[in-house]
Coordinates of C-alpha atoms in Angstrom, one line a residue:
M807 CA 3.4 3.4 10.9
N808 CA 2.8 1.0 7.6
R809 CA 1.0 -1.8 9.5
K810 CA 0.6 -5.1 7.9
L811 CA -3.2 -5.9 7.2
T812 CA -3.7 -9.7 8.1
R813 CA -7.1 -11.9 7.3
K814 CA -9.8 -10.2 9.5
L815 CA -11.7 -12.1 11.8
N816 CA -14.8 -12.1 13.7
V817 CA -14.3 -13.0 17.8
G818 CA -18.0 -12.7 19.3
G819 CA -18.3 -9.3 17.0
V820 CA -14.7 -7.5 17.8
A821 CA -12.9 -7.7 14.6
I822 CA -9.2 -8.8 15.2
G823 CA -7.1 -8.2 12.2
G824 CA -7.2 -6.1 8.3
D825 CA -7.6 -2.3 9.1
S826 CA -9.4 -3.5 12.8
P827 CA -8.5 -1.3 15.7
I828 CA -6.0 -3.1 17.9
S829 CA -7.9 -4.4 20.7
I830 CA -6.9 -4.9 24.8
Q831 CA -7.6 -8.3 25.9
S832 CA -7.0 -9.8 29.4
M833 CA -7.6 -13.1 31.3
L834 CA -9.5 -13.8 34.6
N835 CA -7.8 -15.3 37.7
V836 CA -10.0 -16.1 40.1
P837 CA -10.3 -19.9 40.4
A838 CA -12.3 -21.5 37.8
A839 CA -14.5 -22.7 40.6
D840 CA -16.1 -19.5 42.0
V841 CA -18.4 -18.8 39.8
D842 CA -19.9 -15.6 41.3
G843 CA -15.7 -14.5 41.7
N844 CA -15.8 -14.6 37.7
V845 CA -18.4 -12.9 36.9
R846 CA -18.2 -10.2 39.5
Q847 CA -14.3 -10.0 37.9
A848 CA -15.3 -9.9 34.4
R849 CA -18.4 -7.0 34.9
E850 CA -14.9 -5.1 36.3
L851 CA -12.7 -6.0 33.5
E852 CA -15.5 -4.6 31.0
T853 CA -16.4 -1.6 33.3
A854 CA -12.1 -1.0 32.8
G855 CA -12.6 -1.5 28.9
C856 CA -11.6 -4.4 28.3
E857 CA -12.9 -5.6 25.0
I858 CA -11.7 -9.6 24.8
L859 CA -11.8 -11.7 27.7
R860 CA -9.8 -14.8 28.9
V861 CA -11.5 -17.8 30.9
A862 CA -9.0 -21.2 31.9
I863 CA -11.2 -24.2 31.4
P864 CA -9.2 -26.9 33.5
N865 CA -12.6 -29.1 33.8
Q866 CA -15.8 -29.9 32.8
Q867 CA -17.0 -28.9 35.3
S868 CA -15.7 -25.2 34.3
V869 CA -17.4 -25.5 31.2
R870 CA -20.3 -23.1 33.6
L871 CA -18.3 -20.6 33.5
I872 CA -18.8 -19.4 30.0
P873 CA -23.2 -18.9 30.1
A874 CA -22.7 -17.3 33.2
I875 CA -20.1 -15.2 32.0
K876 CA -21.7 -14.0 28.9
A877 CA -25.5 -12.9 30.6
A878 CA -23.5 -11.0 33.1
T879 CA -21.2 -9.0 29.8
T880 CA -21.2 -8.4 26.4
I881 CA -17.3 -8.7 25.5
P882 CA -16.1 -11.8 23.3
L883 CA -15.3 -14.8 25.8
V884 CA -12.4 -16.9 25.0
A885 CA -12.0 -20.7 27.2
D886 CA -7.8 -21.4 27.4
I887 CA -8.2 -24.7 27.2
H888 CA -5.4 -27.2 28.0
F889 CA -5.0 -31.1 25.9
D890 CA -9.0 -32.3 26.7
Y891 CA -10.5 -31.2 23.1
R892 CA -13.6 -32.4 24.6
L893 CA -13.5 -29.2 26.8
A894 CA -13.5 -27.6 23.3
L895 CA -16.3 -29.1 22.0
E896 CA -18.4 -28.4 25.0
S897 CA -16.9 -24.9 25.4
V898 CA -18.3 -24.0 21.2
E899 CA -21.7 -25.6 22.8
A900 CA -22.5 -23.4 26.0
G901 CA -21.7 -20.3 23.1
I902 CA -17.9 -19.5 23.7
D903 CA -16.6 -16.9 21.0
K904 CA -12.8 -18.2 20.4
I905 CA -11.3 -21.1 22.0
R906 CA -7.2 -20.7 23.2
I907 CA -5.8 -24.2 22.3
N908 CA -2.6 -26.2 20.5
P909 CA -3.9 -28.7 18.0
G910 CA -0.5 -30.7 18.8
N911 CA -2.1 -31.3 22.0
I912 CA -5.5 -32.8 21.9
G913 CA -4.2 -35.7 20.4
S914 CA -4.9 -37.7 17.4
D915 CA -6.2 -36.5 13.8
D916 CA -9.7 -37.1 14.4
R917 CA -9.3 -34.9 17.7
V918 CA -8.3 -32.4 15.7
K919 CA -10.8 -31.9 13.0
A920 CA -13.9 -32.5 15.5
V921 CA -12.7 -29.0 17.4
A922 CA -11.5 -28.0 13.9
D923 CA -15.0 -28.8 12.3
A924 CA -17.3 -27.5 15.2
C925 CA -15.1 -24.1 15.3
R926 CA -16.0 -23.6 12.0
S927 CA -19.6 -24.4 12.0
H928 CA -19.8 -22.4 15.0
G929 CA -18.0 -19.7 14.1
V930 CA -15.5 -19.7 16.9
P931 CA -12.5 -18.7 16.0
I932 CA -9.1 -20.6 17.1
R933 CA -6.1 -19.0 19.1
I934 CA -2.8 -21.2 18.8
G935 CA -0.5 -20.2 21.7
V936 CA 2.8 -20.9 21.5
N937 CA 5.5 -20.1 24.7
S938 CA 8.8 -20.8 25.7
G939 CA 7.3 -24.1 28.0
S940 CA 5.4 -25.5 25.7
L941 CA 7.4 -26.4 22.4
E942 CA 7.6 -29.9 21.2
K943 CA 10.8 -31.8 22.0
E944 CA 11.7 -32.0 18.3
I945 CA 11.6 -28.9 17.7
L946 CA 13.4 -28.2 21.3
A947 CA 16.4 -30.3 19.7
K948 CA 17.0 -28.8 16.7
H949 CA 17.1 -25.1 17.6
G950 CA 18.9 -25.5 20.5
G951 CA 16.1 -24.4 23.2
P952 CA 13.3 -22.3 22.8
T953 CA 14.6 -19.8 20.4
A954 CA 12.2 -17.6 18.1
E955 CA 13.2 -19.6 15.4
A956 CA 11.5 -22.8 17.8
L957 CA 8.5 -20.9 19.0
C958 CA 7.7 -19.4 15.4
E959 CA 8.3 -23.2 14.1
S960 CA 5.5 -24.7 16.6
A961 CA 3.3 -22.0 16.1
M962 CA 3.0 -22.9 11.9
Y963 CA 3.0 -26.2 12.8
H964 CA 0.5 -25.8 15.4
A965 CA -1.7 -24.3 12.1
S966 CA -0.9 -26.4 9.7
L967 CA -2.8 -29.3 11.8
L968 CA -6.0 -26.5 11.7
E969 CA -5.4 -26.4 7.7
K970 CA -5.2 -29.6 6.8
Y971 CA -8.9 -29.4 8.1
D972 CA -10.2 -26.0 6.1
F973 CA -9.8 -24.2 9.3
N974 CA -8.0 -20.4 8.6
D975 CA -9.6 -18.8 11.2
I976 CA -6.3 -18.3 13.2
V977 CA -4.7 -16.2 15.7
L978 CA -1.2 -16.9 16.4
S979 CA 0.7 -15.9 19.9
M980 CA 4.6 -16.4 19.8
K981 CA 5.3 -15.3 23.7
S982 CA 8.0 -15.6 25.4
S983 CA 9.3 -14.3 28.6
R984 CA 12.1 -12.9 27.3
V985 CA 11.4 -9.7 25.2
D986 CA 14.1 -9.7 22.2
T987 CA 13.3 -13.4 22.2
M988 CA 9.8 -12.4 21.7
I989 CA 10.0 -9.4 19.2
E990 CA 11.7 -12.3 16.9
A991 CA 9.2 -15.0 17.3
Y992 CA 6.5 -12.5 16.1
E993 CA 8.6 -10.7 13.0
L994 CA 9.4 -14.0 11.8
A995 CA 5.7 -14.7 11.7
S996 CA 4.6 -11.5 10.4
Q997 CA 6.7 -12.6 7.4
A998 CA 5.8 -15.9 7.6
C999 CA 1.7 -16.0 7.5
D1000 CA -1.1 -13.6 7.5
Y1001 CA -2.9 -15.0 9.8
P1002 CA -3.5 -11.8 13.0
L1003 CA -0.8 -11.8 16.0
H1004 CA -2.0 -11.6 19.3
L1005 CA 1.2 -9.6 20.9
G1006 CA 2.0 -10.6 24.8
V1007 CA 5.2 -11.1 27.0
T1008 CA 4.4 -13.9 29.2
E1009 CA 5.1 -14.5 32.3
A1010 CA 6.7 -10.4 31.9
G1011 CA 6.6 -10.5 35.9
T1012 CA 5.0 -7.7 38.8
E1013 CA 3.0 -4.5 37.5
R1014 CA 6.1 -2.7 37.8
M1015 CA 8.6 -4.8 35.4
G1016 CA 6.0 -6.5 34.0
L1017 CA 5.0 -3.3 31.8
I1018 CA 8.6 -2.1 31.4
K1019 CA 8.8 -6.1 29.6
S1020 CA 5.5 -5.5 27.8
A1021 CA 5.7 -1.4 26.6
I1022 CA 9.2 -2.3 24.8
G1023 CA 7.9 -6.3 23.4
I1024 CA 4.5 -4.6 22.4
G1025 CA 5.0 -1.4 22.1
S1026 CA 7.7 -1.9 19.5
L1027 CA 6.4 -4.1 17.2
L1028 CA 2.8 -2.3 17.0
Q1029 CA 5.6 0.7 16.1
R1030 CA 6.2 -1.9 13.2
G1031 CA 2.9 -2.0 12.0
V1032 CA 3.5 -5.7 13.0
G1033 CA 0.2 -7.2 15.9
D1034 CA -3.7 -6.9 16.0
T1035 CA -4.8 -7.7 19.3
I1036 CA -2.5 -7.3 22.7
R1037 CA -2.5 -8.9 26.0
V1038 CA -0.4 -6.6 29.3
S1039 CA 0.2 -10.4 31.4
L1040 CA 0.9 -8.7 35.1
T1041 CA 1.1 -10.6 38.3
A1042 CA -1.3 -8.0 39.6
D1043 CA -5.0 -7.2 39.9
P1044 CA -5.6 -7.6 35.9
V1045 CA -7.8 -4.5 35.2
R1046 CA -4.0 -3.5 35.7
E1047 CA -3.4 -4.8 32.7
I1048 CA -6.1 -3.0 30.7
V1049 CA -4.5 0.5 31.9
A1050 CA -1.7 -0.9 30.9
A1051 CA -2.7 -2.0 27.3
M1052 CA -4.8 1.3 27.0
D1053 CA -1.5 3.4 27.9
I1054 CA 0.8 1.7 25.3
L1055 CA -2.1 2.0 22.2
R1056 CA -2.2 5.6 23.7
A1057 CA 1.1 6.3 23.5
L1058 CA 1.6 5.4 20.4
N1059 CA -1.6 7.1 18.8
L1060 CA -3.4 3.7 18.1
R1061 CA -6.3 5.0 20.7
S1062 CA -7.7 8.5 21.2
G1063 CA -7.4 10.2 24.7
V1064 CA -5.6 12.4 26.4
Q1065 CA -2.5 12.3 26.1
M1066 CA 0.2 14.7 28.9
V1067 CA 3.8 15.9 29.0
S1068 CA 4.7 16.5 31.9
C1069 CA 8.9 17.4 33.4
P1070 CA 11.1 16.2 35.4
T1071 CA 12.2 19.5 37.6
C1072 CA 14.7 21.0 38.2
G1073 CA 16.5 24.0 40.6
R1074 CA 13.7 25.9 38.6
T1075 CA 10.6 24.5 39.7
N1076 CA 9.2 27.0 42.3
I1077 CA 5.8 24.7 42.9
D1078 CA 5.1 21.2 44.0
L1079 CA 5.0 20.2 40.6
I1080 CA 4.9 16.3 41.5
A1081 CA 1.8 16.3 43.2
I1082 CA -0.1 18.6 40.5
A1083 CA 1.6 15.8 37.7
G1084 CA -0.3 12.8 39.9
E1085 CA -3.3 14.7 41.2
V1086 CA -3.9 16.0 36.8
E1087 CA -2.5 12.6 36.0
R1088 CA -5.8 11.2 37.8
R1089 CA -8.6 13.5 37.2
L1090 CA -7.6 13.0 33.4
D1091 CA -8.1 9.2 34.2
S1092 CA -11.3 9.1 32.4
C1093 CA -11.2 12.1 30.2
K1094 CA -11.7 10.9 25.9
K1095 CA -10.8 13.6 24.6
P1096 CA -8.0 13.6 22.0
I1097 CA -5.7 16.2 23.3
T1098 CA -2.4 16.9 25.1
V1099 CA -2.1 18.6 28.4
A1100 CA 1.5 19.4 29.4
V1101 CA 2.0 19.8 32.9
M1102 CA 5.7 21.7 33.2
G1103 CA 7.4 23.3 36.6
C1104 CA 8.6 26.6 34.9
A1105 CA 7.6 29.2 32.3
V1106 CA 10.8 28.0 30.8
N1107 CA 9.2 24.5 30.1
G1108 CA 6.3 26.0 29.8
P1109 CA 4.6 27.6 27.4
G1110 CA 8.5 27.5 25.2
E1111 CA 9.5 23.6 25.0
A1112 CA 5.3 22.1 25.2
R1113 CA 4.2 24.8 23.0
E1114 CA 2.5 21.9 21.0
A1115 CA -0.1 21.0 23.9
D1116 CA -3.3 21.5 23.8
I1117 CA -3.3 23.3 27.0
G1118 CA -0.9 22.8 30.1
I1119 CA 0.4 24.5 33.5
A1120 CA 3.3 25.8 33.8
G1121 CA 5.1 26.7 37.6
G1122 CA 6.4 30.3 38.8
N1123 CA 6.7 31.5 42.2
G1124 CA 2.8 30.2 44.0
V1125 CA 1.4 31.3 40.6
G1126 CA 0.8 29.3 37.6
L1127 CA 0.4 30.5 33.9
I1128 CA -2.3 28.1 31.6
F1129 CA -1.1 28.1 28.4
K1130 CA -2.6 26.7 25.1
K1131 CA -0.6 26.2 22.4
G1132 CA 2.1 27.9 23.2
E1133 CA 0.0 31.0 24.2
I1134 CA -0.5 31.9 27.7
V1135 CA -4.2 31.8 28.5
R1136 CA -3.6 33.1 32.2
R1137 CA -2.4 33.3 35.3
V1138 CA -3.8 31.3 38.5
P1139 CA -2.8 30.9 42.8
E1140 CA -0.8 27.4 42.7
D1141 CA -3.6 26.6 44.8
R1142 CA -6.6 26.8 41.8
L1143 CA -4.0 25.3 39.1
V1144 CA -5.9 21.9 38.9
D1145 CA -9.0 23.1 39.8
S1146 CA -8.5 26.1 36.5
L1147 CA -6.8 23.7 34.3
M1148 CA -9.7 21.3 34.4
E1149 CA -12.0 23.9 33.6
E1150 CA -10.3 25.0 31.1
I1151 CA -10.4 21.3 29.6
E1152 CA -14.2 20.8 29.9
S1153 CA -14.5 24.1 28.1
L1154 CA -12.1 22.7 25.4

């Protein structure tokens, strides 16, 4: 993987861009008026592994969320702001670590300058978040719709408004609900600038389809070396976004942890492999060891096909084999198979 080196920014102690690890983001979905609920969910997301957290700031009253959340967690906080530049200024004063705003939507040049100056003086980066529904009428007319070219042009236009006031601590996102459009837009932006890129498929859907779209869109870009931070958007508990993001990064070997492989079963399978694989996956959920674990249905697909696994199990007739790097270690009864596997993993 030949990763493009972008500018490196600091978001409340977490680096984005350059050779920094790909960071995982999510967003609170509790109503802004519920301070306690937002704090509670922020803690849950931090525990789940969220590394940068966004919160909607729709009005002046919601600015109080910033100190409340920051007092209860250690992860950087991003204020999501639309149209009202004063909310950006108040969020900066309240201790926010990053602003998400589109400079072209907040009014006159003096307002853009005020936000740029405030963010510069406090060391607060700005993410420009463009999506299919936020494109300027002129750009839509020029490109005939929310195309990849339109998304990229809009993002670069908004960046130029900040550049005019010597502000370059910028992260760009160009999200679309169409996976192919999203991929192409980020590829164009990667060629056009060296700003860090925040990857995501917007309005991706429920957990089932949203996960598939995000894995294709985010995963294919990361595999090509494009992207510096990610958010998997799901119509679900945001904790599920963190789980999905970690799985995508682990699948690309961009995040250490357990890699589990398992076969789809066939007529040779004589153990309840589906149930066993599910239990192994659940019990490995908190394991941080950088190992590959195989759960295979028979001796054909076990030590042979999965010989590259650090450790694995293969089913027999009510009996299972435990193997390491293709070599059989021992045989155990089916009802002891998972426990025995976990004991072996603990000893690694």
